[in-house]
Amino acid sequence: MDYLKHFETLVNNQKARVAKMKEQGDFIDYKSLDKIIIGVVGGDGIGPAITAQSQRVLEFLLADEVKKGKVEFRVIEGLTIERRAEVNKAIPDEVLAELKKCHVILKGPTTTPREGDPWPNIESANVAMRKELDLFANVRPVKVPEEGIDWTFFRENTEGAYVLGSQGIHIDEDIAFDFKVITTQGAERIARAAFDFAKKNGKTRVTCVTKANVIKTSDGKFLNVCKEVAKDYPGIEMDDWYIDIMTAKLIDKNRRTQFQVMVLPNLYGDILTDEAAEFQGGVGTAGSANIGKRYAMFEAIHGSAPRMVDEGRDIYADPSSVVRGGAMLLSHIGYTKEADKLFKALEICGQTEKKLVMTGRDTGATNADFANYLMETIEKL
Ligand code: IPM
Ligand code: MG
């Protein structure tokens, strides 16, 4: 492999991306659309089973809007590991074309192959979708009111250590190289998203998490850009932490309640949000919004759990995470009343009342039962 040529290509691609970001306009205004198209992608493993339940609940909440033609649900097939392996692509072309006709997407988990798997070692469909649709802000809230935890993570989603993760090279048999990239425009738009959120929601602090003391160039840029952006938000304090001590401080009961909004590069955001979700009951309970200016995608933060399917247990998989993703979707497109009802129902059904319990097997409820329980609860609100 001509590695200098390879590096040149990577650099040119990033330059092209920066040029595009410079031209980017504002966020789409859903109110200006005649019809909002919601794409539904089941994914792999337990994905289709749980995503279908989230879709049912959303269709229930938006029944009138669908009747009026203001909202359309569109199920998109083919984002399966079998099809992706067949065409050797992270997202098959026809699937990507369909996704691009939607405004927002509800997505189940997709299997991410790695070396040694029975699948070709293709790029993660998640990572590819975030890049292809330019979904730069991965917003992940974690709340545990009784512990005083109310965090919102703004994970950068289109650069960092992640996005070139399938484009590393073996220089020779001994040397493996990966690449990490941060751009001014990429850091700025995620920092602004975090500060705008803080401002809108009455938060007083944004915490920037990097490892800028060691990864000096790219993390250093991320931190500097955040500091610059902070100047435009008087009244909101910015503090800066390193990722290692941050993972420790999340388990420090006295310290952790002081964090409010976190902004961080891709890989650190990936790691810290799994840790954070654990306080709330695990990754199965968290939802994740991937927001760009033209598109937005909402998903579960857990994996596809193929073992559950092998053992015939997919109907018992907990749909809470992808339902929470659905509630975030509703809120994002302006149906805040409906979203609030769904958040409330999730709290009642999953935490306070718990009339049905999901155990992941036939000792507990099925995901269809749980969706019914959510809808009955909503009706009583
Ligand atoms: C997440 C997941 C994905 C990621 C995987 C499935 C590629 O862990 O959404 O956090 O690493 O971003
Ligand atoms: Mg993750």
PDB file of N, CA and C and ligand atoms in Angstrom, residues 140 155 162 270-271 273-274 301, ligand 2:
ATOM      1  N   ARG A 140     -27.126  12.630  24.513  1.00  0.00           N
ATOM      2  CA  ARG A 140     -27.498  11.515  25.375  1.00  0.00           C
ATOM      3  C   ARG A 140     -27.769  11.998  26.789  1.00  0.00           C
ATOM      4  N   ARG A 155     -21.932  14.468  22.481  1.00  0.00           N
ATOM      5  CA  ARG A 155     -20.802  13.728  21.923  1.00  0.00           C
ATOM      6  C   ARG A 155     -20.653  14.102  20.448  1.00  0.00           C
ATOM      7  N   TYR A 162     -12.872   8.193  15.761  1.00  0.00           N
ATOM      8  CA  TYR A 162     -13.836   7.229  15.293  1.00  0.00           C
ATOM      9  C   TYR A 162     -13.996   7.140  13.794  1.00  0.00           C
ATOM     10  N   ASP A 270     -18.390   8.183  23.534  1.00  0.00           N
ATOM     11  CA  ASP A 270     -18.870   6.805  23.467  1.00  0.00           C
ATOM     12  C   ASP A 270     -18.693   6.132  24.822  1.00  0.00           C
ATOM     13  N   ILE A 271     -17.507   6.273  25.370  1.00  0.00           N
ATOM     14  CA  ILE A 271     -17.174   5.577  26.611  1.00  0.00           C
ATOM     15  C   ILE A 271     -17.928   6.173  27.805  1.00  0.00           C
ATOM     16  N   THR A 273     -20.638   7.893  27.979  1.00  0.00           N
ATOM     17  CA  THR A 273     -22.107   7.774  28.010  1.00  0.00           C
ATOM     18  C   THR A 273     -22.551   6.366  28.404  1.00  0.00           C
ATOM     19  N   ASP A 274     -21.753   5.353  28.107  1.00  0.00           N
ATOM     20  CA  ASP A 274     -22.100   4.011  28.614  1.00  0.00           C
ATOM     21  C   ASP A 274     -21.964   3.981  30.131  1.00  0.00           C
ATOM     22  N   ILE A 301     -29.225   2.876  22.710  1.00  0.00           N
ATOM     23  CA  ILE A 301     -27.760   2.958  22.782  1.00  0.00           C
ATOM     24  C   ILE A 301     -27.102   1.597  22.980  1.00  0.00           C
TER      25      ILE A 301
HETATM   26 MG    MG B   2     -21.288   3.186  22.603  1.00  0.00          MG
END
